[in-house]
Amino acid sequence: MDARLSQFLDAEVERTRLRFLRAMPLMSLLLLPAVAIQLAVAPRAALGYLAFAICGMGFPLALDDRRSPRLNLVVVALLPVVASGIVQLTRGALVAASSFLVPILFCLVVGAVSFHLRPRLVVAAGALGALFWLGNYGLLLRPRLDPALLHDAPFDWTSQATRAVFMLAFTGAVARSVGLVKVMFFHAAAAARAHDLFAKYRLERLLGEGGMGQVWAATYCPEGGFVRPVAVKVIHEHLAAQPAFVDAFRREAEVSALLLHKNIVQVLDFGREGERWFLCMELVDGITLATLLQRVRRAGRQLTPSVALFVAREIVEAVGYAHVGATDLRGRPLKLVHRDLAPANVLVSRTGQVKVTDFGVAFARGHGESTRSGTGERPGGFDGVVGHLGYMSPEQARGERPDAQADLYAVGVMLWEMLAGRRLFAGRSQTSVAAATAGARVPEVRQARPHVGRGPWDAIIARATAAERSAWFPSAREMAQALCSALDQLGWPDERDLMALVQAHAEEAPIARAKPEVDAVEATVELLDGDSATPDGIEDLPTALVCGAPAPRRLARGDVAAAPAVHRRWQRPVAS
């Protein structure tokens, strides 16, 4: 991008210079009628006009691009002497010494050629021009002036020095201005380069940054002319230099691109620009579930049981597709386990859509491979314990090979937190969170939120987080059916309920400064929001695809009037 911009600017500067050089002969030709008139009135003055016309036509030839810039500098610096000599010969030394025409003409020429010369050469031209002007006055003009006038303005040394200082100051200001413009163009080129990938992605604003890289809200703008908002994940340059990391990042892109489901953020493109590797994804206009829960809790509100059950069902639909529905290009089932399900990796859009993102640490049970974008994989593809503490099942935390239950356990924990309005496993350190998770029995929601009471969600959470394998849901489909049955019993929420909730809280200021992603520690456990004395007070750093575009207006509590008029009440999906 910077090369194209530089070429464009160079071409524009050259065109401007050529226009000026071509204009000088044209302006000189316009002096010829004045020469004809002056011949009849004042023949000597006519010679002056004619001399200026000849110089104007010859000046473009004097500035030869093939000549050394220093020689061109001398040509420009001699202009005051030549012009003053013409005035002296045609109008006399008195006019030549008193006129300000020559310094002004010199400054105009310097301004015209300043982009063609280096700033130092422009200053040098001004210094030489001022020096030549003083030398011309002292050697040629002053001896020809009446001695009685030498101590009066504008014929004294003070007046001539003023003209010389004017020429020097003007050329210095021009050189400084040209230098600033060039620096500005340089920074513009650097910014354009940093915000442009393959000339089809324009990075608009930073959404989040972690140990792996940055996620940008971007615009897809190919040569076809249409545009589309997207999200672009760019990995850090020091990681891009590690072949093992790049290979894992490529596998993540390959696997994620195969996940075509309405509840999974779609991967659109993968590539490289220079030393930067990037992943282009669908941009979701909304916020993470983690941010939504924290802002709802801060506002003193709670998610209704029907909305919480619906969000959980959408998440289960996504991971259920990854477990049994996703296939590779040959039609072989991938049997992906997400392994990092947490509110920070669930997006809720302004239109009420729920989408799961970040399959970067997914484990393909069908092929025995991990898509983790990192290093240190073990033989056989399984790379140990990965995920958010507080959402990993005890089996996953112990380092056992993950299965579908690991994802369903995380959904059970998130459902509990959506209903209870607080974190289930919270602690002041990673160790305390891990200790609270291992083998702990999940309490009923009513123990944390008494006014909720008992409900069909209790049995769902108990099965999803049970310690005995025999009590687990056999599959995500079974858990989705249980969630649908609970929604049939409670009533499916209206689409506008979730839309209004997201719109009401999407534009709020962050609860606290976003905490950077914590690098993997022992056993490669990633802890994003539990390593704090008040873990519920820190918003998760968005790690993907969250767009904070302004809403038409911020909705007040219970206000759904701004929701679209066309809406529906969610219903149980029809079995195929």
mmCIF file of C-alpha atoms in Angstrom, residues 311-538:
data_model
loop_
_atom_site.group_PDB
_atom_site.id
_atom_site.type_symbol
_atom_site.label_atom_id
_atom_site.label_comp_id
_atom_site.label_asym_id
_atom_site.label_seq_id
_atom_site.Cartn_x
_atom_site.Cartn_y
_atom_site.Cartn_z
ATOM 1 C CA VAL A 311 -29.403 -19.050 25.055
ATOM 2 C CA ALA A 312 -28.239 -22.381 26.477
ATOM 3 C CA ARG A 313 -30.184 -24.267 23.808
ATOM 4 C CA GLU A 314 -28.579 -22.196 21.040
ATOM 5 C CA ILE A 315 -25.125 -22.945 22.446
ATOM 6 C CA VAL A 316 -25.935 -26.653 22.616
ATOM 7 C CA GLU A 317 -27.147 -26.554 19.015
ATOM 8 C CA ALA A 318 -23.781 -25.127 17.978
ATOM 9 C CA VAL A 319 -21.608 -27.617 19.860
ATOM 10 C CA GLY A 320 -23.923 -30.475 18.909
ATOM 11 C CA TYR A 321 -23.284 -29.690 15.268
ATOM 12 C CA ALA A 322 -19.545 -29.642 15.949
ATOM 13 C CA HIS A 323 -19.806 -32.986 17.771
ATOM 14 C CA VAL A 324 -21.681 -34.976 15.129
ATOM 15 C CA GLY A 325 -22.658 -32.791 12.166
ATOM 16 C CA ALA A 326 -19.416 -31.216 10.992
ATOM 17 C CA THR A 327 -17.478 -33.086 8.304
ATOM 18 C CA ASP A 328 -14.286 -32.553 6.371
ATOM 19 C CA LEU A 329 -14.119 -32.145 2.597
ATOM 20 C CA ARG A 330 -14.218 -35.918 2.180
ATOM 21 C CA GLY A 331 -17.380 -36.231 4.209
ATOM 22 C CA ARG A 332 -15.676 -37.752 7.243
ATOM 23 C CA PRO A 333 -17.107 -36.594 10.595
ATOM 24 C CA LEU A 334 -14.796 -34.269 12.495
ATOM 25 C CA LYS A 335 -16.324 -34.921 15.930
ATOM 26 C CA LEU A 336 -15.021 -31.625 17.259
ATOM 27 C CA VAL A 337 -14.968 -30.813 20.967
ATOM 28 C CA HIS A 338 -14.754 -27.075 21.577
ATOM 29 C CA ARG A 339 -12.928 -27.417 24.947
ATOM 30 C CA ASP A 340 -13.053 -23.685 25.681
ATOM 31 C CA LEU A 341 -16.744 -22.897 26.034
ATOM 32 C CA ALA A 342 -17.211 -19.889 28.299
ATOM 33 C CA PRO A 343 -19.310 -16.707 28.267
ATOM 34 C CA ALA A 344 -16.364 -14.885 26.669
ATOM 35 C CA ASN A 345 -16.638 -17.183 23.627
ATOM 36 C CA VAL A 346 -20.399 -16.808 23.173
ATOM 37 C CA LEU A 347 -21.684 -13.791 21.245
ATOM 38 C CA VAL A 348 -25.185 -12.348 21.469
ATOM 39 C CA SER A 349 -26.173 -10.018 18.639
ATOM 40 C CA ARG A 350 -28.549 -7.089 18.589
ATOM 41 C CA THR A 351 -30.935 -9.179 16.505
ATOM 42 C CA GLY A 352 -31.141 -11.896 19.153
ATOM 43 C CA GLN A 353 -28.755 -14.368 17.544
ATOM 44 C CA VAL A 354 -26.491 -16.501 19.719
ATOM 45 C CA LYS A 355 -23.193 -17.600 18.183
ATOM 46 C CA VAL A 356 -20.263 -19.635 19.475
ATOM 47 C CA THR A 357 -16.782 -18.560 18.461
ATOM 48 C CA ASP A 358 -13.109 -19.403 18.943
ATOM 49 C CA PHE A 359 -12.628 -23.031 17.952
ATOM 50 C CA GLY A 360 -8.885 -22.395 18.167
ATOM 51 C CA VAL A 361 -8.375 -25.092 20.818
ATOM 52 C CA ALA A 362 -10.976 -27.541 19.516
ATOM 53 C CA PHE A 363 -10.059 -31.233 19.600
ATOM 54 C CA ALA A 364 -11.039 -33.386 16.619
ATOM 55 C CA ARG A 365 -11.950 -36.746 18.114
ATOM 56 C CA GLY A 366 -12.536 -38.150 14.659
ATOM 57 C CA HIS A 367 -8.935 -37.545 13.570
ATOM 58 C CA GLY A 368 -7.207 -37.405 16.934
ATOM 59 C CA GLU A 369 -5.906 -33.893 16.264
ATOM 60 C CA SER A 370 -6.024 -30.570 18.012
ATOM 61 C CA THR A 371 -6.606 -27.261 16.258
ATOM 62 C CA ARG A 372 -4.912 -25.355 19.019
ATOM 63 C CA SER A 373 -2.977 -22.340 17.786
ATOM 64 C CA GLY A 374 0.055 -22.902 19.937
ATOM 65 C CA THR A 375 3.033 -25.096 20.489
ATOM 66 C CA GLY A 376 3.835 -28.041 22.624
ATOM 67 C CA GLU A 377 1.384 -30.574 21.204
ATOM 68 C CA ARG A 378 1.776 -34.057 22.521
ATOM 69 C CA PRO A 379 2.071 -37.126 20.307
ATOM 70 C CA GLY A 380 -1.317 -38.235 19.070
ATOM 71 C CA GLY A 381 -2.663 -34.706 18.746
ATOM 72 C CA PHE A 382 -3.953 -34.223 22.326
ATOM 73 C CA ASP A 383 -2.195 -31.241 23.878
ATOM 74 C CA GLY A 384 -3.306 -31.399 27.495
ATOM 75 C CA VAL A 385 -5.480 -29.115 29.574
ATOM 76 C CA VAL A 386 -6.806 -26.058 27.757
ATOM 77 C CA GLY A 387 -9.725 -23.817 28.564
ATOM 78 C CA HIS A 388 -11.247 -21.294 30.972
ATOM 79 C CA LEU A 389 -10.948 -22.281 34.620
ATOM 80 C CA GLY A 390 -14.384 -22.372 36.146
ATOM 81 C CA TYR A 391 -15.912 -23.856 32.990
ATOM 82 C CA MET A 392 -13.734 -26.929 32.501
ATOM 83 C CA SER A 393 -15.171 -30.218 33.664
ATOM 84 C CA PRO A 394 -13.210 -31.998 36.415
ATOM 85 C CA GLU A 395 -12.207 -34.652 33.873
ATOM 86 C CA GLN A 396 -10.882 -32.006 31.503
ATOM 87 C CA ALA A 397 -9.025 -30.261 34.334
ATOM 88 C CA ARG A 398 -7.340 -33.544 35.247
ATOM 89 C CA GLY A 399 -5.897 -33.774 31.755
ATOM 90 C CA GLU A 400 -8.075 -36.608 30.483
ATOM 91 C CA ARG A 401 -8.811 -36.810 26.771
ATOM 92 C CA PRO A 402 -11.840 -34.570 26.149
ATOM 93 C CA ASP A 403 -15.203 -35.736 24.862
ATOM 94 C CA ALA A 404 -18.584 -34.133 24.235
ATOM 95 C CA GLN A 405 -19.330 -34.069 27.969
ATOM 96 C CA ALA A 406 -16.645 -31.395 28.423
ATOM 97 C CA ASP A 407 -18.672 -28.975 26.297
ATOM 98 C CA LEU A 408 -22.011 -29.916 27.877
ATOM 99 C CA TYR A 409 -20.526 -29.383 31.338
ATOM 100 C CA ALA A 410 -19.537 -25.839 30.340
ATOM 101 C CA VAL A 411 -23.066 -25.171 29.039
ATOM 102 C CA GLY A 412 -24.479 -26.389 32.357
ATOM 103 C CA VAL A 413 -22.222 -23.989 34.263
ATOM 104 C CA MET A 414 -23.182 -21.077 31.990
ATOM 105 C CA LEU A 415 -26.886 -21.876 32.387
ATOM 106 C CA TRP A 416 -26.457 -21.835 36.171
ATOM 107 C CA GLU A 417 -24.704 -18.460 36.007
ATOM 108 C CA MET A 418 -27.340 -16.945 33.706
ATOM 109 C CA LEU A 419 -30.063 -17.963 36.165
ATOM 110 C CA ALA A 420 -28.181 -17.181 39.384
ATOM 111 C CA GLY A 421 -26.721 -13.897 38.196
ATOM 112 C CA ARG A 422 -23.197 -14.590 39.447
ATOM 113 C CA ARG A 423 -20.164 -16.784 38.852
ATOM 114 C CA LEU A 424 -20.465 -20.393 39.958
ATOM 115 C CA PHE A 425 -16.769 -21.002 40.592
ATOM 116 C CA ALA A 426 -14.971 -17.835 41.634
ATOM 117 C CA GLY A 427 -11.730 -17.397 43.515
ATOM 118 C CA ARG A 428 -8.849 -15.074 44.188
ATOM 119 C CA SER A 429 -6.347 -17.203 42.275
ATOM 120 C CA GLN A 430 -6.146 -19.906 39.641
ATOM 121 C CA THR A 431 -5.470 -22.498 42.325
ATOM 122 C CA SER A 432 -8.578 -21.598 44.311
ATOM 123 C CA VAL A 433 -10.764 -21.710 41.202
ATOM 124 C CA ALA A 434 -9.332 -25.082 40.190
ATOM 125 C CA ALA A 435 -9.871 -26.425 43.711
ATOM 126 C CA ALA A 436 -13.477 -25.206 43.736
ATOM 127 C CA THR A 437 -14.121 -26.879 40.387
ATOM 128 C CA ALA A 438 -12.584 -30.280 41.089
ATOM 129 C CA GLY A 439 -15.211 -32.686 42.355
ATOM 130 C CA ALA A 440 -17.532 -29.952 43.620
ATOM 131 C CA ARG A 441 -21.277 -30.558 43.551
ATOM 132 C CA VAL A 442 -23.097 -27.794 41.742
ATOM 133 C CA PRO A 443 -25.761 -26.304 44.028
ATOM 134 C CA GLU A 444 -29.279 -25.588 42.884
ATOM 135 C CA VAL A 445 -29.917 -22.157 41.441
ATOM 136 C CA ARG A 446 -32.386 -21.242 44.191
ATOM 137 C CA GLN A 447 -29.578 -21.386 46.750
ATOM 138 C CA ALA A 448 -27.968 -18.408 45.017
ATOM 139 C CA ARG A 449 -31.199 -16.767 43.861
ATOM 140 C CA PRO A 450 -33.993 -17.828 46.236
ATOM 141 C CA HIS A 451 -36.832 -16.071 44.422
ATOM 142 C CA VAL A 452 -36.210 -18.191 41.318
ATOM 143 C CA GLY A 453 -37.400 -21.313 43.060
ATOM 144 C CA ARG A 454 -37.306 -24.776 41.587
ATOM 145 C CA GLY A 455 -37.725 -25.342 37.887
ATOM 146 C CA PRO A 456 -36.966 -27.687 35.006
ATOM 147 C CA TRP A 457 -33.522 -26.142 34.732
ATOM 148 C CA ASP A 458 -32.392 -27.817 37.954
ATOM 149 C CA ALA A 459 -32.497 -31.281 36.406
ATOM 150 C CA ILE A 460 -30.728 -30.078 33.258
ATOM 151 C CA ILE A 461 -27.889 -28.454 35.209
ATOM 152 C CA ALA A 462 -27.583 -31.476 37.492
ATOM 153 C CA ARG A 463 -27.206 -33.863 34.556
ATOM 154 C CA ALA A 464 -24.793 -31.632 32.648
ATOM 155 C CA THR A 465 -22.508 -31.195 35.671
ATOM 156 C CA ALA A 466 -22.958 -34.598 37.317
ATOM 157 C CA ALA A 467 -19.894 -36.323 38.732
ATOM 158 C CA GLU A 468 -21.119 -39.779 37.666
ATOM 159 C CA ARG A 469 -20.724 -40.566 33.995
ATOM 160 C CA SER A 470 -23.945 -42.588 34.030
ATOM 161 C CA ALA A 471 -25.948 -39.425 34.787
ATOM 162 C CA TRP A 472 -24.580 -37.410 31.893
ATOM 163 C CA PHE A 473 -26.545 -36.493 28.801
ATOM 164 C CA PRO A 474 -25.675 -39.076 26.148
ATOM 165 C CA SER A 475 -25.264 -36.328 23.555
ATOM 166 C CA ALA A 476 -25.835 -32.668 22.840
ATOM 167 C CA ARG A 477 -29.037 -33.625 21.069
ATOM 168 C CA GLU A 478 -30.431 -35.105 24.288
ATOM 169 C CA MET A 479 -29.540 -31.943 26.195
ATOM 170 C CA ALA A 480 -31.100 -29.765 23.483
ATOM 171 C CA GLN A 481 -34.302 -31.798 23.723
ATOM 172 C CA ALA A 482 -34.334 -31.324 27.492
ATOM 173 C CA LEU A 483 -33.920 -27.580 27.054
ATOM 174 C CA CYS A 484 -36.719 -27.511 24.480
ATOM 175 C CA SER A 485 -39.002 -29.398 26.866
ATOM 176 C CA ALA A 486 -38.237 -26.872 29.597
ATOM 177 C CA LEU A 487 -39.021 -24.023 27.214
ATOM 178 C CA ASP A 488 -42.272 -25.726 26.208
ATOM 179 C CA GLN A 489 -43.165 -25.824 29.889
ATOM 180 C CA LEU A 490 -42.188 -22.206 30.664
ATOM 181 C CA GLY A 491 -43.028 -20.661 27.316
ATOM 182 C CA TRP A 492 -40.567 -19.723 24.608
ATOM 183 C CA PRO A 493 -39.284 -16.145 24.925
ATOM 184 C CA ASP A 494 -40.201 -13.454 22.460
ATOM 185 C CA GLU A 495 -37.437 -12.482 20.089
ATOM 186 C CA ARG A 496 -37.678 -8.900 21.275
ATOM 187 C CA ASP A 497 -36.814 -9.832 24.858
ATOM 188 C CA LEU A 498 -33.234 -10.762 24.035
ATOM 189 C CA MET A 499 -32.912 -8.041 21.390
ATOM 190 C CA ALA A 500 -33.960 -5.318 23.817
ATOM 191 C CA LEU A 501 -31.686 -6.726 26.507
ATOM 192 C CA VAL A 502 -28.631 -6.664 24.240
ATOM 193 C CA GLN A 503 -29.417 -3.241 22.808
ATOM 194 C CA ALA A 504 -29.947 -1.807 26.286
ATOM 195 C CA HIS A 505 -26.513 -2.879 27.479
ATOM 196 C CA ALA A 506 -24.366 -2.933 24.323
ATOM 197 C CA GLU A 507 -23.443 0.755 24.545
ATOM 198 C CA GLU A 508 -22.645 0.933 28.256
ATOM 199 C CA ALA A 509 -19.143 1.851 29.349
ATOM 200 C CA PRO A 510 -16.947 -1.060 30.436
ATOM 201 C CA ILE A 511 -17.206 -2.056 34.082
ATOM 202 C CA ALA A 512 -13.442 -1.858 34.428
ATOM 203 C CA ARG A 513 -10.394 -1.636 32.247
ATOM 204 C CA ALA A 514 -10.347 -4.718 30.065
ATOM 205 C CA LYS A 515 -7.921 -7.255 31.470
ATOM 206 C CA PRO A 516 -5.479 -8.620 28.903
ATOM 207 C CA GLU A 517 -5.544 -12.245 28.041
ATOM 208 C CA VAL A 518 -3.326 -14.194 30.460
ATOM 209 C CA ASP A 519 -0.759 -16.365 28.763
ATOM 210 C CA ALA A 520 -0.917 -20.087 29.276
ATOM 211 C CA VAL A 521 0.531 -21.271 32.589
ATOM 212 C CA GLU A 522 1.363 -24.774 33.780
ATOM 213 C CA ALA A 523 -0.784 -27.407 32.104
ATOM 214 C CA THR A 524 -1.617 -24.738 29.501
ATOM 215 C CA VAL A 525 -4.649 -23.551 31.465
ATOM 216 C CA GLU A 526 -5.845 -20.103 30.381
ATOM 217 C CA LEU A 527 -7.484 -17.943 33.041
ATOM 218 C CA LEU A 528 -9.062 -14.760 31.751
ATOM 219 C CA ASP A 529 -11.304 -13.509 34.513
ATOM 220 C CA GLY A 530 -10.769 -15.466 37.722
ATOM 221 C CA ASP A 531 -7.422 -14.154 38.901
ATOM 222 C CA SER A 532 -8.794 -11.229 40.849
ATOM 223 C CA ALA A 533 -10.126 -10.438 44.282
ATOM 224 C CA THR A 534 -13.334 -9.341 42.575
ATOM 225 C CA PRO A 535 -13.486 -11.555 39.491
ATOM 226 C CA ASP A 536 -17.044 -10.580 38.679
ATOM 227 C CA GLY A 537 -15.996 -6.972 38.272
ATOM 228 C CA ILE A 538 -13.706 -7.452 35.306
#
